[in-house]
Structures are given as C-alpha cells and as structure tokens.
Amino acid sequence: MEQSHVDVLVIGAGISGISAARHVLRDNPGTSLVVLERRARVGGTWDLFRYPGIRSDSDMPTFGFGFRPWSDARILAGGAQIRQYVEDAAADDGILERTRFGRRAISADFSHETGRWTVEVEDEGTGEHESYSAGYLVGATGYYDYDQPYRPEFPGEADYQGTLVHPQQWPEDLDHTGKRVVVIGSGATAITLLPAMADTAASVTMLQRSPTYVMALPEVDPLTSVMKKLRVPARVTYKVVRARNIALQRGSYAFCRKYPRLARKALLGLVRAQAGKSVDMRHFSPTYKPWDQRLCVVPGGDLFKVLKSGKAAIATDHIDTFTADGIRLKSGEELKADIVVTATGLSVQLMGGMDVTVDGSPVDVTNRVLYKAVLLEGVPNMSLVIGYTNASWTLKADLAADYTARLLAHMRRGGHDIATPVASDGDRSQFSVMGEALTSGYIARADKVMPRQGTRDPWRLWNNYYRDRAMLQNAPIDDSPLRFDKAGRPAEVQEPTRAA
C-alpha cells in the first residue's frame, strides 16, 4: 500500500478541524498538512444534521472563529448558514484544497522508532484502503458518534404504525405538513423542532420527562446593529461583541453555580414574562439547579410564541407505552401521532471510533488524563480537541488549535521529534472530563468513553475560557510534565530533553 507522508494530519473537517488547520498553517509556514473528512463536504455536525430549524444553541460571535468575523447581526444562526461559514473559512485559508473527503480513519499507531503516526484510512466511496504517515495528529472529530445516535427502546414501539425518526437521521423526504407530531425530549433539539414545525404540522407536542431551563435571547444583537450603523469595521465590531459575550457567558454561568436559588428565580421569572399566564410553569420548572445541565436558548422567544398561539403544546409525563397510533402516558393521557421524533440525545465517541495504539499497544483513553485539556497523557504528538460544555464549543477549539500550533513551532525550533505529557497516578480522579460538572444524559454516558478529570493543574479541566486562555495562549510551552524526545530509541529508555 502506497503511503503519503505529511507533517500534520487533521482528522475531521468541522469547526475544530478547520480551526486547527488554520492555526497550524499560520504559525508554521511550509508545514505539509492534510485534513481527512468522512463526509462529502466541510462542516461536520452542520453538514450531518438536517432536521427542521437546525441552528446553533450558542451565540454566533462566540460560536464563530476568533480569526474570522461573523458579520450577521442575528444572535443564533441556522445550520446551513453555519456550514457555509465553515466552508468559506476553509476555502479562504487554503484548507479546502488540502482536505480529502470520503475518508474514514480506521486506526492510528505511533512509533517511537520513527517518531511518526501511521494512519490507516478507508475511502468509503471505493472501499479501498490508504495509508498516511504524519509527524503530528490532531483529533478534531468532536465527541459524538456520527453513525449511531442515542436511542432508547420504548415499550410497545413495535406496535406503532406511524413514522419514527431520530433528528440525527432525518430523512430528506419526510413531510410533516398536516401531520400530528410528537417530539420526545426537552433539550436544544426538541425546543428547536417545536417552533420550526408548528406552522405546517396539524399539531406538535413536546413530550418531556422533566423540564429544562430555557432562556429567550433577542433575534438580533442590538450592539452589533448599532456598530454597523456607525460603520465600525466588521473586525472591530466582532472583537468587541465577542469579548462582551464571553464575559456574559462566563459571568452568568458563575452566578448560576454560586447562587442557584436566586438564579432559578430569575430564570423562571424571565420564562413567565415571555410565556404569559396561559402556559403552565410546571413545564419549565426543573428539579435540578441551573447549569446542572446545559441551559437552552430560544431566539426571539419563538418557543413561547407557538405555545401561546396554541400551535404547539408541552406534555410533562412518562411514557407508559406506544400504541398503534401514538403514545399512552403514565397519567393515562394519549398523544396521537403520525410522526414521533425521538430527540433523545447523542452517543459519545472519541476520534470517530478510530483505534489508537502506541508502538502497537492499545491506548485506554478512559484511564488517562488530558494535559492542559489538549494533549492525552502518555500519547505522543497528538492533540485532542474537546470544546466547552458550559460555553461555545469554538472558544475552546480555537484555544486548543492555537496551543497545538505553538507546540509544533516550539518542537521545530528545539529540534524535537516527540512531545509526550507524563502524569502520575495521583493526577487522576474518578470522574471523566465531562462527568463531574453537568448531569445531562450524554454527559453521564460519556463517563465510559472520555478521559479522566485531573486532580490539579495542568491536568484539571476547568471549563473556564479566561483560565484556559492564560494557560494555552500565554504560558510557556516548556513545562515539566511535557517530555521532549528524539525518535529512534525505545520509549522506555528515552531520556527527556529540555529545550533551551
């Protein structure tokens, strides 16, 4: 099998992958780089999901790249618009021409002898296998299983005669016009589907076991609109609005965690003001504290508008059983449905399911910690991009990309072939990097898949943009837990070398 060699191989052409490629190429001129992407287009999540109303659940000034202004004044954006933004960034920075589409990375093995990764890849169009050699590997696939969503089995669902669909696998030809629709779930997908389908469906009901905290945001950002009218340059406007939104995100999260009772009162008060007296507040009153699970946002209060108009409804109850034409609830109420949407969440998977080995030995990710939230303990020359769970994903992706670019430049200047973070047993906690702070279903399921949370810096994940920025953008690369080596000797006898 013919092998292609590059300095840097990026797995994934979504937001994380494009950011990583852009930062590496900017800070390391002359670097050979290839991006591998399973899908036929750039975009990742935003090319995969096609359900009605698909949009961001983070504001676009922080969900957009730090290096590319988001010029639209709308706070939340549709999936197609985001995908095009990512593709434009890839095209303008020369990344699109470096991307190989339809490629699924099967396995990756690092050799201390050569100081390189060998990555086996399948061309899913032809079924043929390819081999890539790379000095550095960037895992930018996110942490979702793109093939299999999380889909629990429901009692009696085999008896159901209607259409059953998961948002991750939305059929292109599914027409909900004039149909009775039930959406099972209470997260961002469910509260997006409700207003998106309400105008054309005969009825839309969101069926939730328990409520979620929901907050309305304006459709258009007033500050962005004012600065546009004043003809402030787009880059300056973006920088100002982005900085403000980062501060608001961090401040609101910290407030909710420190003063949960006061935050709950404030959030429910805002819902009451938006929803009006006609909406039963029990549908919006969770039993958990604010930010125990991710806060859901709705643009312009669209969810509350369709509820007040009677075009949509919410049922808070447990499923007793599916019937031939709908769902019977524990309370005895029956929801008739031509279409049932199981917005039940996502399955968690790292590196797109690729097998990772070092010198032929499998890497057990679940027993390792992350160094500075980017490098995996004991695994050489690899960055793992995991975005924030309590803020915009891209904020962390950009920081991880910037750090990776700085690390590669440092290795080149110092003549290092290999960089490996080394931890001690006392650096690991029993929690995963996602399982201690939030209690969402997919967070809990991630415990069996994700690396461990560290007990101290630089192994502990704080999910704090300001703290991470200081660590990843400003702190020196040369650090005692990070070991630099030359290729060509067995790992167990290598002695760490320090950069001057």
Short mmCIF file of C-alpha atoms in Angstrom, two decimals, residues 106-284:
data_model
loop_
_atom_site.label_atom_id
_atom_site.label_comp_id
_atom_site.label_asym_id
_atom_site.label_seq_id
_atom_site.Cartn_x
_atom_site.Cartn_y
_atom_site.Cartn_z
CA ILE A 106 -9.69 3.30 10.91
CA SER A 107 -6.57 3.11 13.06
CA ALA A 108 -3.56 5.15 14.11
CA ASP A 109 -0.30 3.84 15.57
CA PHE A 110 2.58 5.95 16.85
CA SER A 111 6.13 4.61 16.56
CA HIS A 112 8.87 5.92 18.85
CA GLU A 113 11.36 4.45 16.42
CA THR A 114 10.29 6.73 13.58
CA GLY A 115 8.63 9.49 15.62
CA ARG A 116 5.61 9.23 13.34
CA TRP A 117 1.99 8.18 13.27
CA THR A 118 0.80 5.63 10.72
CA VAL A 119 -2.90 6.11 9.98
CA GLU A 120 -4.92 3.56 8.06
CA VAL A 121 -7.80 5.10 6.11
CA GLU A 122 -10.73 3.75 4.14
CA ASP A 123 -12.02 5.52 1.07
CA GLU A 124 -15.74 4.95 1.71
CA GLY A 125 -16.57 5.62 -1.91
CA THR A 126 -14.41 2.84 -3.31
CA GLY A 127 -13.76 0.65 -0.26
CA GLU A 128 -10.01 0.90 -0.91
CA HIS A 129 -7.58 1.45 1.93
CA GLU A 130 -4.94 4.17 2.12
CA SER A 131 -2.06 4.81 4.49
CA TYR A 132 -0.85 8.14 5.81
CA SER A 133 2.28 8.88 7.79
CA ALA A 134 2.33 12.01 9.94
CA GLY A 135 4.61 13.63 12.47
CA TYR A 136 1.66 15.02 14.38
CA LEU A 137 -2.01 14.01 14.67
CA VAL A 138 -4.97 16.23 15.54
CA GLY A 139 -8.21 14.53 16.60
CA ALA A 140 -10.90 17.03 15.64
CA THR A 141 -13.93 14.76 15.32
CA GLY A 142 -15.78 16.07 18.37
CA TYR A 143 -17.23 13.51 20.75
CA TYR A 144 -20.41 12.36 19.01
CA ASP A 145 -20.95 9.06 17.26
CA TYR A 146 -21.98 10.23 13.79
CA ASP A 147 -23.33 6.80 12.82
CA GLN A 148 -25.46 5.82 15.81
CA PRO A 149 -27.38 8.34 17.93
CA TYR A 150 -28.56 7.56 21.44
CA ARG A 151 -31.90 5.86 21.03
CA PRO A 152 -33.54 4.06 23.99
CA GLU A 153 -36.11 1.34 23.38
CA PHE A 154 -39.66 2.32 24.31
CA PRO A 155 -42.37 -0.10 25.48
CA GLY A 156 -44.70 -1.12 22.68
CA GLU A 157 -42.91 0.77 19.93
CA ALA A 158 -43.12 -2.27 17.65
CA ASP A 159 -46.90 -1.75 17.63
CA TYR A 160 -46.63 1.84 16.43
CA GLN A 161 -47.85 2.25 12.84
CA GLY A 162 -46.59 5.81 12.22
CA THR A 163 -43.17 7.21 11.35
CA LEU A 164 -40.43 7.03 13.99
CA VAL A 165 -37.36 9.21 13.35
CA HIS A 166 -34.29 10.45 15.21
CA PRO A 167 -33.14 14.01 14.40
CA GLN A 168 -29.62 12.77 13.61
CA GLN A 169 -31.05 10.54 10.86
CA TRP A 170 -33.73 12.84 9.45
CA PRO A 171 -35.00 11.59 6.06
CA GLU A 172 -34.82 14.16 3.28
CA ASP A 173 -38.28 13.20 2.02
CA LEU A 174 -40.08 13.38 5.39
CA ASP A 175 -43.02 15.77 5.05
CA HIS A 176 -44.71 16.77 8.30
CA THR A 177 -47.29 19.06 6.65
CA GLY A 178 -50.71 18.43 8.16
CA LYS A 179 -49.35 15.65 10.38
CA ARG A 180 -49.66 15.14 14.14
CA VAL A 181 -46.16 15.23 15.58
CA VAL A 182 -44.81 14.27 18.99
CA VAL A 183 -41.22 15.21 19.84
CA ILE A 184 -39.75 13.18 22.70
CA GLY A 185 -37.15 15.23 24.54
CA SER A 186 -36.57 18.55 26.25
CA GLY A 187 -33.13 19.68 25.08
CA ALA A 188 -31.93 22.06 22.40
CA THR A 189 -33.11 19.87 19.51
CA ALA A 190 -36.64 19.48 20.85
CA ILE A 191 -37.13 23.17 21.57
CA THR A 192 -35.86 23.96 18.08
CA LEU A 193 -38.16 21.47 16.35
CA LEU A 194 -41.32 22.69 18.06
CA PRO A 195 -41.48 26.21 16.57
CA ALA A 196 -39.93 25.02 13.28
CA MET A 197 -42.74 22.51 12.64
CA ALA A 198 -45.67 24.27 14.31
CA ASP A 199 -46.81 26.40 11.36
CA THR A 200 -47.27 23.49 8.94
CA ALA A 201 -47.98 20.47 11.13
CA ALA A 202 -51.52 19.71 12.30
CA SER A 203 -50.18 19.62 15.86
CA VAL A 204 -46.79 19.45 17.59
CA THR A 205 -46.33 18.27 21.16
CA MET A 206 -43.05 18.16 23.06
CA LEU A 207 -43.12 15.20 25.43
CA GLN A 208 -40.60 15.54 28.25
CA ARG A 209 -39.94 13.50 31.36
CA SER A 210 -38.62 16.59 33.14
CA PRO A 211 -38.28 20.26 32.22
CA THR A 212 -35.17 22.15 31.12
CA TYR A 213 -34.15 25.70 31.96
CA VAL A 214 -34.97 27.84 28.92
CA MET A 215 -33.98 31.42 28.25
CA ALA A 216 -35.06 33.68 25.38
CA LEU A 217 -32.49 35.77 23.50
CA PRO A 218 -33.17 38.59 21.04
CA GLU A 219 -33.05 37.51 17.42
CA VAL A 220 -30.76 40.42 16.55
CA ASP A 221 -27.92 41.75 18.69
CA PRO A 222 -28.56 45.47 19.38
CA LEU A 223 -24.87 46.32 19.83
CA THR A 224 -23.92 44.74 16.51
CA SER A 225 -26.72 46.64 14.76
CA VAL A 226 -25.64 49.97 16.27
CA MET A 227 -21.98 49.45 15.38
CA LYS A 228 -22.96 48.55 11.82
CA LYS A 229 -24.97 51.76 11.52
CA LEU A 230 -21.96 53.69 12.79
CA ARG A 231 -19.88 51.95 10.10
CA VAL A 232 -17.46 50.48 12.59
CA PRO A 233 -15.20 48.00 10.75
CA ALA A 234 -16.58 44.46 10.88
CA ARG A 235 -13.46 43.05 12.56
CA VAL A 236 -13.61 45.65 15.33
CA THR A 237 -17.35 45.07 15.85
CA TYR A 238 -16.80 41.33 16.02
CA LYS A 239 -13.97 41.67 18.52
CA VAL A 240 -15.98 43.95 20.81
CA VAL A 241 -19.18 41.89 20.69
CA ARG A 242 -17.26 38.63 21.10
CA ALA A 243 -15.44 39.93 24.19
CA ARG A 244 -18.72 41.12 25.69
CA ASN A 245 -20.45 37.81 25.04
CA ILE A 246 -17.58 35.77 26.50
CA ALA A 247 -17.81 37.87 29.67
CA LEU A 248 -21.59 37.48 29.81
CA GLN A 249 -21.37 33.71 29.30
CA ARG A 250 -18.77 33.28 31.99
CA GLY A 251 -20.49 35.68 34.38
CA SER A 252 -23.92 34.09 34.04
CA TYR A 253 -22.51 30.58 34.48
CA ALA A 254 -20.56 31.59 37.59
CA PHE A 255 -23.62 33.36 39.02
CA CYS A 256 -25.83 30.31 38.48
CA ARG A 257 -23.36 27.99 40.16
CA LYS A 258 -22.74 30.29 43.13
CA TYR A 259 -26.32 31.46 43.68
CA PRO A 260 -28.51 28.65 42.32
CA ARG A 261 -31.70 29.62 44.17
CA LEU A 262 -31.51 33.23 43.06
CA ALA A 263 -30.60 32.18 39.51
CA ARG A 264 -33.54 29.77 39.39
CA LYS A 265 -35.91 32.52 40.49
CA ALA A 266 -34.55 34.87 37.85
CA LEU A 267 -34.70 32.30 35.03
CA LEU A 268 -38.25 31.21 35.84
CA GLY A 269 -39.29 34.86 36.11
CA LEU A 270 -38.00 35.51 32.60
CA VAL A 271 -39.90 32.49 31.29
CA ARG A 272 -43.11 33.70 32.94
CA ALA A 273 -42.66 37.13 31.34
CA GLN A 274 -42.20 35.55 27.90
CA ALA A 275 -44.73 32.71 28.10
CA GLY A 276 -47.58 34.55 29.78
CA LYS A 277 -50.20 33.13 32.12
CA SER A 278 -51.59 30.73 29.55
CA VAL A 279 -48.52 28.49 29.76
CA ASP A 280 -48.25 26.11 32.73
CA MET A 281 -44.96 26.85 34.51
CA ARG A 282 -44.54 23.25 35.62
CA HIS A 283 -43.30 22.57 32.08
CA PHE A 284 -40.40 25.00 32.66
#
